Short mmCIF file of C-alpha atoms in Angstrom, two decimals:
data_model
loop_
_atom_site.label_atom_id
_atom_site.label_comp_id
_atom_site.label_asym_id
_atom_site.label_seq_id
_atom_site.Cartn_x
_atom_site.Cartn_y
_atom_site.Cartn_z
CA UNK A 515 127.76 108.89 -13.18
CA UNK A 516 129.36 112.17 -12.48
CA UNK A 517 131.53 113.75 -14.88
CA UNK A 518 133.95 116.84 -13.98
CA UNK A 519 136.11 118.85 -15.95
CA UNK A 520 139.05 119.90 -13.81
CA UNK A 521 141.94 121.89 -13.51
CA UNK A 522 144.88 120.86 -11.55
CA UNK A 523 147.37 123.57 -10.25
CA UNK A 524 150.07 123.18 -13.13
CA UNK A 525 147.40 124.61 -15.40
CA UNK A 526 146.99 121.67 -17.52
CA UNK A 527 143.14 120.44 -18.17
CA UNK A 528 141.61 116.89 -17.94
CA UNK A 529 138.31 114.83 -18.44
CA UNK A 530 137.37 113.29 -15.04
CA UNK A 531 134.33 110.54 -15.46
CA UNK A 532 132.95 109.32 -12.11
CA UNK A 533 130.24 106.81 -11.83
CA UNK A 534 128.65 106.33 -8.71
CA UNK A 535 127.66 103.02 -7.34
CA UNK A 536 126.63 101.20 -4.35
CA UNK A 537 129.98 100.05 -2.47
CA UNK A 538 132.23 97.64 -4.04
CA UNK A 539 134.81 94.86 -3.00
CA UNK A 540 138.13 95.09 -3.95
CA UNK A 541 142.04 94.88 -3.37
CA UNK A 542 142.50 98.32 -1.51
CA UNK A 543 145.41 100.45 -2.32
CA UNK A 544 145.18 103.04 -0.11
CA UNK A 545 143.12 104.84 2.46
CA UNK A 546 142.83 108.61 3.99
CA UNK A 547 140.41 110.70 5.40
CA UNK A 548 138.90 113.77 3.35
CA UNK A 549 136.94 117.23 5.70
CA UNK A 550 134.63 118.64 3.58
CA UNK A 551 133.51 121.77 4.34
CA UNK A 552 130.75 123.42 1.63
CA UNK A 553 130.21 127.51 1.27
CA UNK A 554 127.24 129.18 0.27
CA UNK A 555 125.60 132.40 0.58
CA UNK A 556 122.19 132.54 2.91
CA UNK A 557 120.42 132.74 -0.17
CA UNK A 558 122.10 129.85 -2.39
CA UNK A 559 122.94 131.85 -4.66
CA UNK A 560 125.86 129.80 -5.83
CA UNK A 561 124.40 126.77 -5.35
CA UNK A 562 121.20 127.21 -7.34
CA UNK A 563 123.42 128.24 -10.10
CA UNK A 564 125.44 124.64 -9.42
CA UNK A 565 128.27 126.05 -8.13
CA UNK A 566 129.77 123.90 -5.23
CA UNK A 567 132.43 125.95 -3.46
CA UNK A 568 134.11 123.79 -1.06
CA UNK A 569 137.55 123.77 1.44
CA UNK A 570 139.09 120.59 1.33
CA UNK A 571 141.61 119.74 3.60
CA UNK A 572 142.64 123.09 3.86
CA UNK A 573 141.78 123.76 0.03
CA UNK A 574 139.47 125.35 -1.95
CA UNK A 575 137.65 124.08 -4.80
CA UNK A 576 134.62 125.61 -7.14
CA UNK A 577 133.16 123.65 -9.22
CA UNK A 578 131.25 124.84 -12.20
CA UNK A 579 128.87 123.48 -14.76
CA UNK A 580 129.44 122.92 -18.31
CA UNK A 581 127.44 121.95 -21.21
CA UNK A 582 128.17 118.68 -22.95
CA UNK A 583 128.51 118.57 -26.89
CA UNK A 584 126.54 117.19 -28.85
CA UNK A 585 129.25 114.25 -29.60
CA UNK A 586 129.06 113.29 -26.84
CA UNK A 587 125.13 113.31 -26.27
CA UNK A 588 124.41 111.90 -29.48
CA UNK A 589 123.24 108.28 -29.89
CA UNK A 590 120.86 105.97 -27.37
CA UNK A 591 123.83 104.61 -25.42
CA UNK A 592 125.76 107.43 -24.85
CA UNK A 593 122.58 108.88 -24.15
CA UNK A 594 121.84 106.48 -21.49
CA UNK A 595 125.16 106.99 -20.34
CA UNK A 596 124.66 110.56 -20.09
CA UNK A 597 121.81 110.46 -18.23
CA UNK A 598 123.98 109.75 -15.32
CA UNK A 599 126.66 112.28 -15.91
CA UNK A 600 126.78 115.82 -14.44
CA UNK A 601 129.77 118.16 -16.06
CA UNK A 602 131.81 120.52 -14.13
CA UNK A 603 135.04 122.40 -14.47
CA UNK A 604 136.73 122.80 -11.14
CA UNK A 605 138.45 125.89 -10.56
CA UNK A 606 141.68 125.22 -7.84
CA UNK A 607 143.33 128.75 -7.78
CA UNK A 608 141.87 130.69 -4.82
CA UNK A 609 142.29 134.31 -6.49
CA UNK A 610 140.12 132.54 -9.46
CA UNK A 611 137.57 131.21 -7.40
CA UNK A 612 137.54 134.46 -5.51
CA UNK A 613 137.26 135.84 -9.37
CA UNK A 614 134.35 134.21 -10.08
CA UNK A 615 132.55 134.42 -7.21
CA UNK A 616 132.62 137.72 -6.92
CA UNK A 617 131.39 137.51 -10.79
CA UNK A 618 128.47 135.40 -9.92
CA UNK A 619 127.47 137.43 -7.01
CA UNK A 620 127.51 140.82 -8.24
CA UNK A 621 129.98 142.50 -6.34
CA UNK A 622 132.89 144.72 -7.02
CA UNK A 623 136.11 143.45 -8.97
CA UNK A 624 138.00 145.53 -8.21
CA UNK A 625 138.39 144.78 -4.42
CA UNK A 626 141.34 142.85 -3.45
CA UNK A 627 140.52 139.53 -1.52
CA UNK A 628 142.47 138.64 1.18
CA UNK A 629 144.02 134.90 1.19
CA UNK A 630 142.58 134.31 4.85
CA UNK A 631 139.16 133.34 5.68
CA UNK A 632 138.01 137.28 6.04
CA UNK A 633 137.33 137.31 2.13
CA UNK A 634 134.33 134.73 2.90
CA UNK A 635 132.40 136.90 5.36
CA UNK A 636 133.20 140.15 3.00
CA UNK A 637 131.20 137.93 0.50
CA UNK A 638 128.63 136.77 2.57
CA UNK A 639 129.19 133.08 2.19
CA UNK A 640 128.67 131.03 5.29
CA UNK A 641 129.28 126.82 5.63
CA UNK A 642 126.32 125.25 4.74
CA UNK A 643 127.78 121.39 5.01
CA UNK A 644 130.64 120.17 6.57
CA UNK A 645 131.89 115.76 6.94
CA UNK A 646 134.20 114.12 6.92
CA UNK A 647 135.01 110.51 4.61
CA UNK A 648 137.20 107.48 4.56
CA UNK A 649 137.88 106.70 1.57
CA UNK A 650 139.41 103.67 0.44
CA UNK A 651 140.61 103.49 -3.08
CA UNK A 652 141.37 101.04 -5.44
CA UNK A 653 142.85 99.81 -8.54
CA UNK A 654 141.24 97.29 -11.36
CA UNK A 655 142.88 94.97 -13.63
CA UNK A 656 141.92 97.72 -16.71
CA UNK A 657 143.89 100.21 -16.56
CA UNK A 658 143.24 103.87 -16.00
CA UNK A 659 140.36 102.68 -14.24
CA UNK A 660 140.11 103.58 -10.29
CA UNK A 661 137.38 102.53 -7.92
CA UNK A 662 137.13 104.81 -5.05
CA UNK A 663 134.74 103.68 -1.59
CA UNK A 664 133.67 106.38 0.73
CA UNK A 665 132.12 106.01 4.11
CA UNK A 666 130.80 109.68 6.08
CA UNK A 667 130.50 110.21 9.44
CA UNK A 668 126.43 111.27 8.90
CA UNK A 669 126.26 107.15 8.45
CA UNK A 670 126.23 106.99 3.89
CA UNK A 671 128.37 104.93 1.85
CA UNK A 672 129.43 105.44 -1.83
CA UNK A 673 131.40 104.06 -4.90
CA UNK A 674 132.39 105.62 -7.70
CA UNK A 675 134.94 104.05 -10.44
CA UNK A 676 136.89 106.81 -12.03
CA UNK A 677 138.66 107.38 -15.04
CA UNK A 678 140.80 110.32 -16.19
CA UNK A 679 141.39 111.84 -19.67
CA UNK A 680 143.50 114.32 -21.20
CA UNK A 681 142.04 116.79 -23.01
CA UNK A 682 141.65 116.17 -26.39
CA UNK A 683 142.07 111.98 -25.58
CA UNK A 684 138.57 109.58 -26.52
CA UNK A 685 135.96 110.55 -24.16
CA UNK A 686 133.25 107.94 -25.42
CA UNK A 687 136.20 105.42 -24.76
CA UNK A 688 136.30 106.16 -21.44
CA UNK A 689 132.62 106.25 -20.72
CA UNK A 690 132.65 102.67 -22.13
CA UNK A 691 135.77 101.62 -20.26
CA UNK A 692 133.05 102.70 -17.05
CA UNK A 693 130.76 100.73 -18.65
CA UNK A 694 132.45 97.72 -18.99
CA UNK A 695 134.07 97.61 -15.41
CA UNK A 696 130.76 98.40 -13.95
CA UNK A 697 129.29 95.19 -15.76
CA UNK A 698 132.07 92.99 -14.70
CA UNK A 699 131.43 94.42 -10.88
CA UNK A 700 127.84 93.15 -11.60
CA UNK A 701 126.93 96.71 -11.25
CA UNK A 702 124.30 98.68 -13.65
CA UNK A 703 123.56 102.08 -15.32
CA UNK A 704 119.97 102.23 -14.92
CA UNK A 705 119.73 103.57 -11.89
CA UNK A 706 121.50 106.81 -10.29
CA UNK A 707 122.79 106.59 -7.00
CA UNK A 708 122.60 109.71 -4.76
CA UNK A 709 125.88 111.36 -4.07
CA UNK A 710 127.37 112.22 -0.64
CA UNK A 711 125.93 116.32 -1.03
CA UNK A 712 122.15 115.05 -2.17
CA UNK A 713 121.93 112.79 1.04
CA UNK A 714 123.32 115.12 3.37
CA UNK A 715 121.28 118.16 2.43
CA UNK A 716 118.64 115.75 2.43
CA UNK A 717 118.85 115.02 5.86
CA UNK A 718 120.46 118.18 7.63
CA UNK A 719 118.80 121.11 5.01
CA UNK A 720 115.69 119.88 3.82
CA UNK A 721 114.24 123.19 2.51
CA UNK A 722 117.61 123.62 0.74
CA UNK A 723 117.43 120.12 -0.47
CA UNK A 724 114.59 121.09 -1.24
CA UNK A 725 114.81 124.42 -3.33
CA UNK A 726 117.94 122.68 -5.18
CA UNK A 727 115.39 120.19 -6.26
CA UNK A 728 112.87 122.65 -7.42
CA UNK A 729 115.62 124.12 -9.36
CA UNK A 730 116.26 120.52 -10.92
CA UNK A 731 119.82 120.98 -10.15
CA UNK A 732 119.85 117.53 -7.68
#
């Protein structure tokens, strides 16, 4: 299970809980294709810090780890649960990526970045991964609940059911609302599935699959 915290361009903050599963069958709702392309500097340096800059369709996305309360930790379910959870807040506002990039790496704030793509070779980042996905998604009988299949072009298909809450709303609700529509889909928690970046790396960058693992951050 993958959970992100995310900003979305209004400024307003959410709760996103993913949990990733083998592929599903269901009533689809919709379908699109999603280019991935994932930024890094020669030496990881965001990446071994868990930072995942990416360009999606044209745009950008860093996402950043958090630490979980201990509400949320506490307890041998939500524990189990939590196992399976990663936390990130995703930063959508290129001058506050561009912000905190420049923060992680060291380098003068005071620069102005350009919007074009010079401000990534100024900073030394260079594409690392880059894929493309179909994703199908879907809609369950529970609501808030959204079940989302993704196929890549390196051959790897992935689930993950998906449920979004405000800030401030019942997190452990929502990790059980997973719970329960993952049981009814015959699915179950005690196993993580690798996620569309860990199999990628693991086949196209093995000694930065590699280091990333070292670093216990895959």
């Amino acid at each position: 299970m993958q959970r992100g915290h995310s900003e979305n361009p209004g400024g307003d903050w959410r709760y996103v809980f993913h949990l990733t599963t083998p592929l599903l069958t269901a009533v689809c709702v919709g379908q699109r294709q999603i280019q991935d392309r994932y930024f890094d500097t020669p030496r990881f340096d965001l990446t071994l810090r868990d930072m995942w800059l990416r360009n999606r369709g044209g745009c950008w996305e860093l996402k950043c780890p958090t630490v979980a309360s201990g509400s949320e930790e506490a307890g041998s379910k939500k524990s189990e649960m939590a196992a399976l959870c990663t936390h990130y807040r995703e930063i959508t506002s290129l001058p506050e990526i561009q912000l905190k990039v420049t923060e992680v790496l060291g380098l003068s704030e005071t620069r102005s970045w350009h919007q074009d793509q010079s401000w990534l070779s100024n900073m030394n980042l260079v594409c690392f991964a880059e894929f493309k996905t179909e994703r199908r998604s879907f809609t369950l009988e529970e609501g808030g609940v959204q079940v989302d299949l993704d196929q890549t072009d390196f051959g790897y298909h992935v689930g993950e059911i998906e449920v979004v809450v405000a800030e401030g709303g019942d997190i452990q609700a929502a990790l059980e609302k997973i719970q329960r529509t993952a049981q009814r889909l015959g699915l179950t928690a005690d196993q993580k599935v690798e996620g569309k970046m860990h199999v990628y790396l693991q086949r196209n960058h093995p000694e930065h699959y590699a280091r990333l693992l070292s670093e216990h951050i895959l």
